[in-house]
Coordinates of C-alpha atoms in Angstrom, one line a residue:
X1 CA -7.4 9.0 1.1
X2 CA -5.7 12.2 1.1
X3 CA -4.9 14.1 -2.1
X4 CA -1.0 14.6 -3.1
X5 CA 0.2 18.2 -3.7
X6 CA 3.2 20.1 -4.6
X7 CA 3.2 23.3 -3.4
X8 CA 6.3 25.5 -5.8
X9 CA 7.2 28.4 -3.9
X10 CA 10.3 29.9 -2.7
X11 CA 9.4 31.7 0.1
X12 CA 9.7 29.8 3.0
X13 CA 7.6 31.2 5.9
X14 CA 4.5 31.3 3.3
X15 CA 5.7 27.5 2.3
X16 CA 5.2 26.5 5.9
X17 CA 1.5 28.0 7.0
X18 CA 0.4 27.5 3.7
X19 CA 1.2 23.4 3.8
X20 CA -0.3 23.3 6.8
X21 CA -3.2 24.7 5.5
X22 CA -3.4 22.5 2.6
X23 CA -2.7 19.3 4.8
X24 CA -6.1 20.1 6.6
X25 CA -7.8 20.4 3.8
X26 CA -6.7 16.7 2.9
X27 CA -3.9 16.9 0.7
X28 CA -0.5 15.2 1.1
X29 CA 2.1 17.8 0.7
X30 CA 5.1 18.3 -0.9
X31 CA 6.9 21.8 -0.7
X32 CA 9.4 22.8 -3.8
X33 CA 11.3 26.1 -3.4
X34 CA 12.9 26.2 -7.0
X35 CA 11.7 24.6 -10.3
X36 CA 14.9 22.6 -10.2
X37 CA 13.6 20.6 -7.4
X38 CA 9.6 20.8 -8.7
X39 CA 11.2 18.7 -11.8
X40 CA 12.8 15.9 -9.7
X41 CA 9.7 15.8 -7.6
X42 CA 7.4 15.5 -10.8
X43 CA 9.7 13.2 -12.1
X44 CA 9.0 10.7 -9.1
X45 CA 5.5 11.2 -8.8
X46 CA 2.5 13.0 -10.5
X47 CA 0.0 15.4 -7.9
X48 CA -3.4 15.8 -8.2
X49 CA -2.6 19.8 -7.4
X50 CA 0.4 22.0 -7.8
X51 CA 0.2 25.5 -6.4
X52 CA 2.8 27.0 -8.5
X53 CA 4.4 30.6 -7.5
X54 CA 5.5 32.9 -10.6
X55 CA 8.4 34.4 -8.9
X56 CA 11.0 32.0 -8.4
X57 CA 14.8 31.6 -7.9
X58 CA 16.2 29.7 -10.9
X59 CA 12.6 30.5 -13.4
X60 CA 9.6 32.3 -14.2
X61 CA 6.6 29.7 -12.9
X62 CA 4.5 30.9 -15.9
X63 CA 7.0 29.6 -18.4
X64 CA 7.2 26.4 -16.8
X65 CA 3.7 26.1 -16.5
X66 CA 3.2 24.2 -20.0
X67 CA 6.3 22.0 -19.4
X68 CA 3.8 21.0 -16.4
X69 CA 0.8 20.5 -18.4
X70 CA 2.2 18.5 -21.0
X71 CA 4.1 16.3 -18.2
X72 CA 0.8 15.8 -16.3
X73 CA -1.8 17.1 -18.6
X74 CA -4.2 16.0 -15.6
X75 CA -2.7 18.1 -12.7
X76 CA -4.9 21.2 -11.3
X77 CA -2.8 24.3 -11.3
X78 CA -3.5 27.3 -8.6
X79 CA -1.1 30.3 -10.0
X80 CA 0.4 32.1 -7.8
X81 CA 0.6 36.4 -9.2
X82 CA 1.5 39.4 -7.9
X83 CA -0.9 41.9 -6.3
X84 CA -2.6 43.4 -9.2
X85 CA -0.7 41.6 -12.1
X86 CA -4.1 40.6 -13.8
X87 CA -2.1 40.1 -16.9
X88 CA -0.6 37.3 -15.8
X89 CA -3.0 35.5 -14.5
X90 CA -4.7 35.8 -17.6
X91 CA -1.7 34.2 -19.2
X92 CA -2.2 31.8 -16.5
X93 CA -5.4 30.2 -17.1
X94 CA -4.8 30.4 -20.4
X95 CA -1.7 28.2 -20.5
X96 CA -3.7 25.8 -18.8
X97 CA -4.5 26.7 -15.2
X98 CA -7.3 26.0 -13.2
X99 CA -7.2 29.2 -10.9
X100 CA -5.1 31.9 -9.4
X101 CA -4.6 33.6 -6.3
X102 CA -2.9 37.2 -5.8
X103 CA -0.3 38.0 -3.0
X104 CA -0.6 38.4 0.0
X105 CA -2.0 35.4 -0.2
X106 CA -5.3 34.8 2.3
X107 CA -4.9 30.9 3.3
X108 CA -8.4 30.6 3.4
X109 CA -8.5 31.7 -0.3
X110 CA -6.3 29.7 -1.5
X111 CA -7.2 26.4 0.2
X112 CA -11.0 27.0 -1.3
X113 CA -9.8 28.0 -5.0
X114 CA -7.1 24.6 -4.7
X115 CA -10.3 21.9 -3.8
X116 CA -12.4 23.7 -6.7
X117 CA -10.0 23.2 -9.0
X118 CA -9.0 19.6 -7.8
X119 CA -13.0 18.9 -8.0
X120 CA -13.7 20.9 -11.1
X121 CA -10.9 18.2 -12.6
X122 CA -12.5 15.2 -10.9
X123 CA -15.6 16.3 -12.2
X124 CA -14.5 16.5 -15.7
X125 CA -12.6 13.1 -15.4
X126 CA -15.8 11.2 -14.7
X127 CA -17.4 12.9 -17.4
X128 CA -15.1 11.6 -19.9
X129 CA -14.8 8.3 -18.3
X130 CA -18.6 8.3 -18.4
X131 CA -18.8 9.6 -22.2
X132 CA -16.2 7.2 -23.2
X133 CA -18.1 4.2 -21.2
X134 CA -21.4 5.2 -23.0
X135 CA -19.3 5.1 -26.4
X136 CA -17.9 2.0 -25.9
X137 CA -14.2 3.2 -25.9
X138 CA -11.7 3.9 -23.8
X139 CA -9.7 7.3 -22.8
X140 CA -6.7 7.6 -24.4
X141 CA -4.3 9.5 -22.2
X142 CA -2.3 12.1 -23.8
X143 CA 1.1 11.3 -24.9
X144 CA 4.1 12.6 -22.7
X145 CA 7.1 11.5 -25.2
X146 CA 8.0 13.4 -27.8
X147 CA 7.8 10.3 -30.3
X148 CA 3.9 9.9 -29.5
X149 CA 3.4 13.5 -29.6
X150 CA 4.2 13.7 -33.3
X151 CA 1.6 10.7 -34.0
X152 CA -0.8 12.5 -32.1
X153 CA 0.2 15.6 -34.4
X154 CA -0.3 14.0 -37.7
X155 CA -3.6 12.3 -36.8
X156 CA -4.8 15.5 -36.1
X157 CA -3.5 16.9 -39.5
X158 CA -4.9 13.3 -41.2
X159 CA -8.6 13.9 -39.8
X160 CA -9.3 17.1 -41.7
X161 CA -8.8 14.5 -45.0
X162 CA -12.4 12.6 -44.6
X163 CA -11.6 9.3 -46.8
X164 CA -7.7 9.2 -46.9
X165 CA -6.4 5.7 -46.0
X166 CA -3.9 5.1 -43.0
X167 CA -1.8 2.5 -42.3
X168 CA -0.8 2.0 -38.6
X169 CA 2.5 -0.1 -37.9
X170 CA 4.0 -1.2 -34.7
X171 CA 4.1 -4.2 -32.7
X172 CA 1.1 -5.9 -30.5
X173 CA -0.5 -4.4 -28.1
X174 CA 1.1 -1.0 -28.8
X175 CA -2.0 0.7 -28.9
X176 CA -3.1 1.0 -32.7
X177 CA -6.7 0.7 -32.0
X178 CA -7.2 3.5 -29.8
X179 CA -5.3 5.6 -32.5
X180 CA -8.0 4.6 -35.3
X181 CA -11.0 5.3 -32.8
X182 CA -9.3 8.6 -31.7
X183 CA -8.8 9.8 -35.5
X184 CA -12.2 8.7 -35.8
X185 CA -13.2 11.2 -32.8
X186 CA -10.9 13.9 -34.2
X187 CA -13.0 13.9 -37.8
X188 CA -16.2 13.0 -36.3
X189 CA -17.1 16.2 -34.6
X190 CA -20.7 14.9 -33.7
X191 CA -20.0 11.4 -32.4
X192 CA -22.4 10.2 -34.5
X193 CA -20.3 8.6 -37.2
X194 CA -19.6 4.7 -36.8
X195 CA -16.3 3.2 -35.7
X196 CA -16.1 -0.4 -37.3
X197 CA -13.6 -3.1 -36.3
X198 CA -12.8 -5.8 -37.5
X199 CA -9.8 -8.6 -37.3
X200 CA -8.7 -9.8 -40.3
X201 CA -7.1 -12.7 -38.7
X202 CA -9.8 -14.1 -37.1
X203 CA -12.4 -14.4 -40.0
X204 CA -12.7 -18.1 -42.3
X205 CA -11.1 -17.4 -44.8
X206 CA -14.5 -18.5 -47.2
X207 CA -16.3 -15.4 -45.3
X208 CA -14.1 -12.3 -45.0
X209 CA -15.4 -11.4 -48.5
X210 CA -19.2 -11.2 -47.4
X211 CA -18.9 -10.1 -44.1
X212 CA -16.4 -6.9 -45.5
X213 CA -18.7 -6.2 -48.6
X214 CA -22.2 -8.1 -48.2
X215 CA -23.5 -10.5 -50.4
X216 CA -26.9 -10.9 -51.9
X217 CA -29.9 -13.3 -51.7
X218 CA -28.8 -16.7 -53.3
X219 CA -24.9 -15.6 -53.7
X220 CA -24.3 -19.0 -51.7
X221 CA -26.0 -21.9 -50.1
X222 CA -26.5 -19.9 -46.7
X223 CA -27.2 -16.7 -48.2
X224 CA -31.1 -16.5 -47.5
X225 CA -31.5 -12.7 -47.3
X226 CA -29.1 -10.3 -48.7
X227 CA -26.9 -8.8 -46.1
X228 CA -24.7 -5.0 -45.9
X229 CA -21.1 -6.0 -45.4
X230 CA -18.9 -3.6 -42.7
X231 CA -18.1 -1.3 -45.7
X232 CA -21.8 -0.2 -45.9
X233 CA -22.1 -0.4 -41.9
X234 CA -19.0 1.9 -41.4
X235 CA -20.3 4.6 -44.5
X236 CA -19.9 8.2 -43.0
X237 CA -17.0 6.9 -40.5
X238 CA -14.5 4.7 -40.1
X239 CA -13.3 0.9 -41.0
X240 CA -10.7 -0.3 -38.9
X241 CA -9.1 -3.4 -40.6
X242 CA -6.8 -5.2 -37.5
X243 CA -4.2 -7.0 -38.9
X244 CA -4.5 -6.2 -42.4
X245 CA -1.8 -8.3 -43.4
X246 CA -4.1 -11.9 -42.9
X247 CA -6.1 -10.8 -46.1
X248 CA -6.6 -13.3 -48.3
X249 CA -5.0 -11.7 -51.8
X250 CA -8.1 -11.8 -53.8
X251 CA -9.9 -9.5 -51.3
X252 CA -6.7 -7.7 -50.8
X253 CA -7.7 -6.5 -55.1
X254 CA -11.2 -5.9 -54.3
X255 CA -9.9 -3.7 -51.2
X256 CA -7.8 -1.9 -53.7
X257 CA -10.9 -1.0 -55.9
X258 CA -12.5 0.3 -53.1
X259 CA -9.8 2.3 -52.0
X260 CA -9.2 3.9 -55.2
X261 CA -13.1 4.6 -56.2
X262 CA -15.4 4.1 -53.1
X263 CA -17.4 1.6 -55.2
X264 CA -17.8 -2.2 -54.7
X265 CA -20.3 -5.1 -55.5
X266 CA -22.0 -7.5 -52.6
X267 CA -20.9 -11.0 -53.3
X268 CA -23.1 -12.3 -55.6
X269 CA -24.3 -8.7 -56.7
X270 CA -23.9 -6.9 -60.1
X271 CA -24.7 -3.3 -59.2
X272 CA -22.3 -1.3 -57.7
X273 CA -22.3 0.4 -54.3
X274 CA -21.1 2.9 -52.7
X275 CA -19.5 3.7 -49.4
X276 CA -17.5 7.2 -47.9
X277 CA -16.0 5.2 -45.2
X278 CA -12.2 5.7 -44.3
X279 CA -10.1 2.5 -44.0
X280 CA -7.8 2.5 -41.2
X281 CA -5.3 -0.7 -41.1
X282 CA -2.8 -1.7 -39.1
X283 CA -0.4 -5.0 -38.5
X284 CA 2.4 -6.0 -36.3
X285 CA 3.7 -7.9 -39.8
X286 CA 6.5 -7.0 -41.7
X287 CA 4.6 -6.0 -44.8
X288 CA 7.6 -5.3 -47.2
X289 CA 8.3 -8.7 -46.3
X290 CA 5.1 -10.4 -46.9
X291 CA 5.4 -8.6 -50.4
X292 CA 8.5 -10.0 -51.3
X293 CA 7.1 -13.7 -50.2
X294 CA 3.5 -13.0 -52.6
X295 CA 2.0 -12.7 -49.3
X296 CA 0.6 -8.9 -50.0
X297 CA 0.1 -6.3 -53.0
X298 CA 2.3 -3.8 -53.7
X299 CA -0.4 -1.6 -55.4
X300 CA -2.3 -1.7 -52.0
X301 CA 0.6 -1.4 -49.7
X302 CA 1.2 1.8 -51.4
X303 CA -2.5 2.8 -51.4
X304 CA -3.2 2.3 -47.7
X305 CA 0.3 3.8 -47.0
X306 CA -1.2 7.3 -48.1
X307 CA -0.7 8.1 -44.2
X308 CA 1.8 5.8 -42.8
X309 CA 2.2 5.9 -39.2
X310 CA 5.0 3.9 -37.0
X311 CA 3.7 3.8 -33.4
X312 CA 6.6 3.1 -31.0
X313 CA 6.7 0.2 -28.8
X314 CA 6.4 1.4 -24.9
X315 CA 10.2 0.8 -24.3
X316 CA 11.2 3.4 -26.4
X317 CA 8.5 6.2 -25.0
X318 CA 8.7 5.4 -21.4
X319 CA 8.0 9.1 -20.6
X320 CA 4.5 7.5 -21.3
X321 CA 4.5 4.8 -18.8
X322 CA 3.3 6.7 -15.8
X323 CA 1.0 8.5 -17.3
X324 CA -1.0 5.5 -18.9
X325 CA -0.5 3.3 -16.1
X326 CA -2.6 6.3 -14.0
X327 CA -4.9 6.9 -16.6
X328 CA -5.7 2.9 -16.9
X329 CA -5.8 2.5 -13.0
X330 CA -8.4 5.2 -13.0
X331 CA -10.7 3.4 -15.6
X332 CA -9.7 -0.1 -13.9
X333 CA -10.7 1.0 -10.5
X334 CA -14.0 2.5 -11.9
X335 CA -14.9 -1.1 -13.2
X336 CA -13.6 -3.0 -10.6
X337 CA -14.9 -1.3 -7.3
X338 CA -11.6 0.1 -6.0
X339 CA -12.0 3.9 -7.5
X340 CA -9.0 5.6 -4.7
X341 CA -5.9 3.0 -5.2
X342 CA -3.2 4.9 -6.4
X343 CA 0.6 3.2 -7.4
X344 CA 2.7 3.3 -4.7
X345 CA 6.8 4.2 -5.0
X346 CA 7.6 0.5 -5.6
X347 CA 5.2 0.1 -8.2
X348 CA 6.4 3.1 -10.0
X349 CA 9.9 1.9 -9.8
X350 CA 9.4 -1.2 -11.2
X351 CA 7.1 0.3 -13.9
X352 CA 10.4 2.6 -14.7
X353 CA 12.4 -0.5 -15.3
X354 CA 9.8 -3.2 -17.0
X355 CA 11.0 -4.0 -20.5
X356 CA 6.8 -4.5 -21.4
X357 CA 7.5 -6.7 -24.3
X358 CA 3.8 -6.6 -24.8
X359 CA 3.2 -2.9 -24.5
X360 CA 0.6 -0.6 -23.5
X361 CA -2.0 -4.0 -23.5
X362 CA 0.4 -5.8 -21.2
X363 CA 0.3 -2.7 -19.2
X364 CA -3.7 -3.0 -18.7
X365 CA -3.8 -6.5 -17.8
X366 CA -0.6 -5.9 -15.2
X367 CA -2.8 -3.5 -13.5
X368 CA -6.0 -5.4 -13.6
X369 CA -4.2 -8.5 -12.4
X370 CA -3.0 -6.1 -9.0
X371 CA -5.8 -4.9 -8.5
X372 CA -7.7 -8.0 -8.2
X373 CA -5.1 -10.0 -6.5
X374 CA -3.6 -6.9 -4.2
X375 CA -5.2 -5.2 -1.1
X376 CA -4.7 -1.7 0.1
X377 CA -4.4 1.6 -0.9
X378 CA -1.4 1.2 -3.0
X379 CA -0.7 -1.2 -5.5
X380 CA 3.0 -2.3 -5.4
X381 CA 2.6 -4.2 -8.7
X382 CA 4.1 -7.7 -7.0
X383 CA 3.6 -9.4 -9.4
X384 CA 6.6 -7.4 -11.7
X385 CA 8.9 -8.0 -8.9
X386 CA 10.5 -11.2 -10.7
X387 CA 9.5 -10.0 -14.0
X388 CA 11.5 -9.1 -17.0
X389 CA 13.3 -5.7 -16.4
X390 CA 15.7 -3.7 -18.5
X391 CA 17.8 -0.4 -18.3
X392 CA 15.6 2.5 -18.0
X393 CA 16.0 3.9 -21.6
X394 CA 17.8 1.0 -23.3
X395 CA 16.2 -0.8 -26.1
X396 CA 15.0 -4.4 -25.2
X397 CA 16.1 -7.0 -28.5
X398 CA 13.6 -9.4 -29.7
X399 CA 14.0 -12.4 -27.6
X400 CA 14.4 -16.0 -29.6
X401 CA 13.4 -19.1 -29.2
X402 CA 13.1 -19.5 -25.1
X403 CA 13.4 -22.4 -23.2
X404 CA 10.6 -23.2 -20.6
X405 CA 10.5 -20.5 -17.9
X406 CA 13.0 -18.1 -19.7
X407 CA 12.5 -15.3 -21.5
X408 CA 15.5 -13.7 -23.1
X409 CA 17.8 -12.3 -25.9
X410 CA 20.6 -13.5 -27.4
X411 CA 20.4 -11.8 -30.8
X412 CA 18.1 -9.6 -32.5
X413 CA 15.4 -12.1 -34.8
X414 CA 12.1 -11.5 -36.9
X415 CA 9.3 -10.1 -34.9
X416 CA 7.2 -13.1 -36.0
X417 CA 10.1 -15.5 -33.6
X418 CA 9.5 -12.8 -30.8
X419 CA 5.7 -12.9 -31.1
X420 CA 5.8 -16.7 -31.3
X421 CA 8.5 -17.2 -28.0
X422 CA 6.5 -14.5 -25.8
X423 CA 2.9 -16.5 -26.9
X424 CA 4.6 -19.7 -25.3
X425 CA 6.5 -17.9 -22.4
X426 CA 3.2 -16.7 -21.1
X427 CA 1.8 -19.7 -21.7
X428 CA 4.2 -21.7 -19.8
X429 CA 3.9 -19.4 -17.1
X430 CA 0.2 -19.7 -16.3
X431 CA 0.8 -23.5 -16.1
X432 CA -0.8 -24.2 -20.0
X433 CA -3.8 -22.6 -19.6
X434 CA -4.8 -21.6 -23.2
X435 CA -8.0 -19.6 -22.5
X436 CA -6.3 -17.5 -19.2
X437 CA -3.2 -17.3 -22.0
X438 CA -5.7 -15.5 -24.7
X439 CA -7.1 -13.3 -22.4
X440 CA -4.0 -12.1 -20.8
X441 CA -2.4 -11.1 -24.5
X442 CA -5.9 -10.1 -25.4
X443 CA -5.9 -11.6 -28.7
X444 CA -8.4 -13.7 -30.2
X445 CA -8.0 -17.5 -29.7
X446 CA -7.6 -18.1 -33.3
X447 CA -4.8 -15.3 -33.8
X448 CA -3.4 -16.8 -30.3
X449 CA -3.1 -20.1 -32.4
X450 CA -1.3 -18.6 -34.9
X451 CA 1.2 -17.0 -33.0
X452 CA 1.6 -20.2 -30.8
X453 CA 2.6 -21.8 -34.0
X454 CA 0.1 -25.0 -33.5
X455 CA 0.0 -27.5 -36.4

């Protein structure tokens, strides 16, 4: 499968050998002769390689050259310099490209410094995928919108502050757990720290007590040995607490203890222990809300909102779409057997228009459903073409209570009615199939209960 490439240079002559140089090499090649037109074609599509001339008629390519690398943080970038402007191409690879080559321009140098640098990045791409396989996480691309850049910003900020609690709000499937396991990474320079997660909603609520703090030998009728809860289990790291809101409100106090002083007893135990891990929660629920209704503490609202974060649904950063949709295909393709299928234009269109109600997870499980059920080198993502699309850019309202088969808006209502009509639109479209339903939210069957609102 040939390798797309936007070659950025103005002169046209050099433009013309130099594609066909690069086409037989392997590369699919686009020529640009201004930035003007290097935006629109990065806007469509995201190369593997951009060979990016300095001198050009409407810009200086070294000043676009991080607008490039933080629109396809990926891309391998050849530099184009003067003869003997070494300053530059210092500037170059220091802003973030892989190589440089000096006019005149040799074809044969260039074509062997643009397949290092498109292998030197393939390279380092398996490496992380195989770092982050070994680790049991996944990559997390890095953001494109302005909106996610900030989060990315203060995480970074929050990670130099080893036991501060955050709180991560947004709606499901938004990505809050790879935030909490990328903090984690940011603070935990080694690797060796423990990530920890657990789901609030789907514990008894008789056990969430032991299994967050332990109990001891005798502390109830099961209790045979003593046992560490996830507290001790995550010490040193991090203890991500999924759905937060679900906590029953007498551990919701003993979470606030812990919080405050690191200390806590086992159930059943009367010494005190100790623990340095950070708490990192998160919930789709309206938590003011809950307050107001008894349904959470205000003490510990205000405790674990020491760093509050609001991650933005995917509708409102859709510069982030591409991006993650590449960055997930990679991964997918890796597990599934089908490592060279790119997204073809159609896909890419209908990924600009999707209203992806349930966010970057819905994303995923788009992407794994093509590329199980499509063939070919290109996935054209079929199975959006009768899907639920919306302006690029405009914000998609809360849909309410659907009829069978429908899923739309009429009015803005609570995120709990939107969470509850998508459950059972997805449900009714794969034909009542709970188990294919659970997996396809990825939620947890007895969260995918609740949200079905089941008696």
């Amino acid at each position: 499968m040939s390798l797309p490439a936007l070659l950025v240079d103005d002169d046209r002559a050099f433009s013309s050998i130099a594609a066909v140089a690069l086409q037989r090499e392997g590369f699919s090649l686009t020529v640009a002769h201004s930035l003007h037109e290097a935006r629109a074609t990065l806007a469509k599509a995201t190369p593997a390689l951009v060979v990016l001339d300095r001198r050009l008629p409407d810009g200086d390519g070294l000043t676009f050259l991080p607008e490039l690398k933080a629109h396809a943080p990926g891309v391998a970038v050849v530099m184009v310099t003067a003869h003997g402007d070494i300053a530059s191409a210092v500037d170059a690879v220091r802003a973030g490209a892989a190589d440089y080559v000096a006019k005149p321009v040799e074809l044969a140098d260039l074509v062997l410094r643009a397949r290092r640098a498109v292998d030197a990045g393939r390279l380092r791409d398996r490496l992380e995928m195989a770092e982050a396989e070994l680790s049991g996480r996944r990559r997390l691309v890095p953001p494109a919108s302005a909106a996610m850049q900030r989060v990315f910003a203060m995480l970074e900020r929050i990670a130099a502050s080893p036991r501060s609690p955050v709180l991560l709000l947004g709606e499901t499937g938004v990505g809050k757990e790879q935030l909490a396991r990328h903090l984690h990474a940011l603070a935990s320079k080694d690797g060796g720290a423990p990530f920890v997660h657990i789901n609030c909603a789907a514990l008894p609520e008789q056990t969430v007590e032991s299994e967050l703090f332990g109990h001891e030998k005798g502390a109830f009728t099961d209790a045979r040995t003593a046992r560490r809860g996830l507290v001790e289990v995550a010490h040193g790291g991090v203890l991500f607490l999924d759905e937060v809101g679900e906590l029953p409100l007498p551990l919701q106090a003993k979470l606030l203890t812990f919080l405050d002083s690191g200390r806590f007893r086992r159930l059943g135990g009367t010494t005190e222990q100790t623990s340095t891990a950070r708490i990192v929660a998160a919930t789709n629920r309206d938590l003011p809300a809950l307050m107001t209704g008894g349904g959470f503490r205000e003490d510990l609202w205000f405790r674990l909102g020491v760093f509050r974060i609001d991650v933005p649904p995917l509708r409102k950063r859709r510069e982030d779409i591409l991006p993650l949709a590449e960055g997930m295909l990679a991964d997918l393709g890796r597990e599934l057997g089908r490592r060279d299928v790119g997204l073809g234009a159609r896909a890419r269109a209908r990924l600009a228009t999707y209203a992806f109600p349930g966010n970057v997870r819905e994303l995923r499980n788009i992407l794994e459903r093509a590329l199980v059920l499509e063939s070919g080198p290109e996935l054209e993502l079929e199975v959006l073409g009768g899907g639920a699309p919306t302006n690029r850019g405009a914000p998609t309202e809360a849909p309410a209570a659907v009829a069978p088969g429908a899923f739309s808006v009429d009015q803005p209502v609570p995120m709990e009615d939107l969470e509850r009509a998508y459950v059972r639109w997805v449900l009714e479209r794969l034909g009542g199939r709970r188990m294919e339903a659970v997996k396809v939210l990825g939620l947890s069957y007895p969260t995918f209960v609740k949200r079905l609102g089941d008696d």
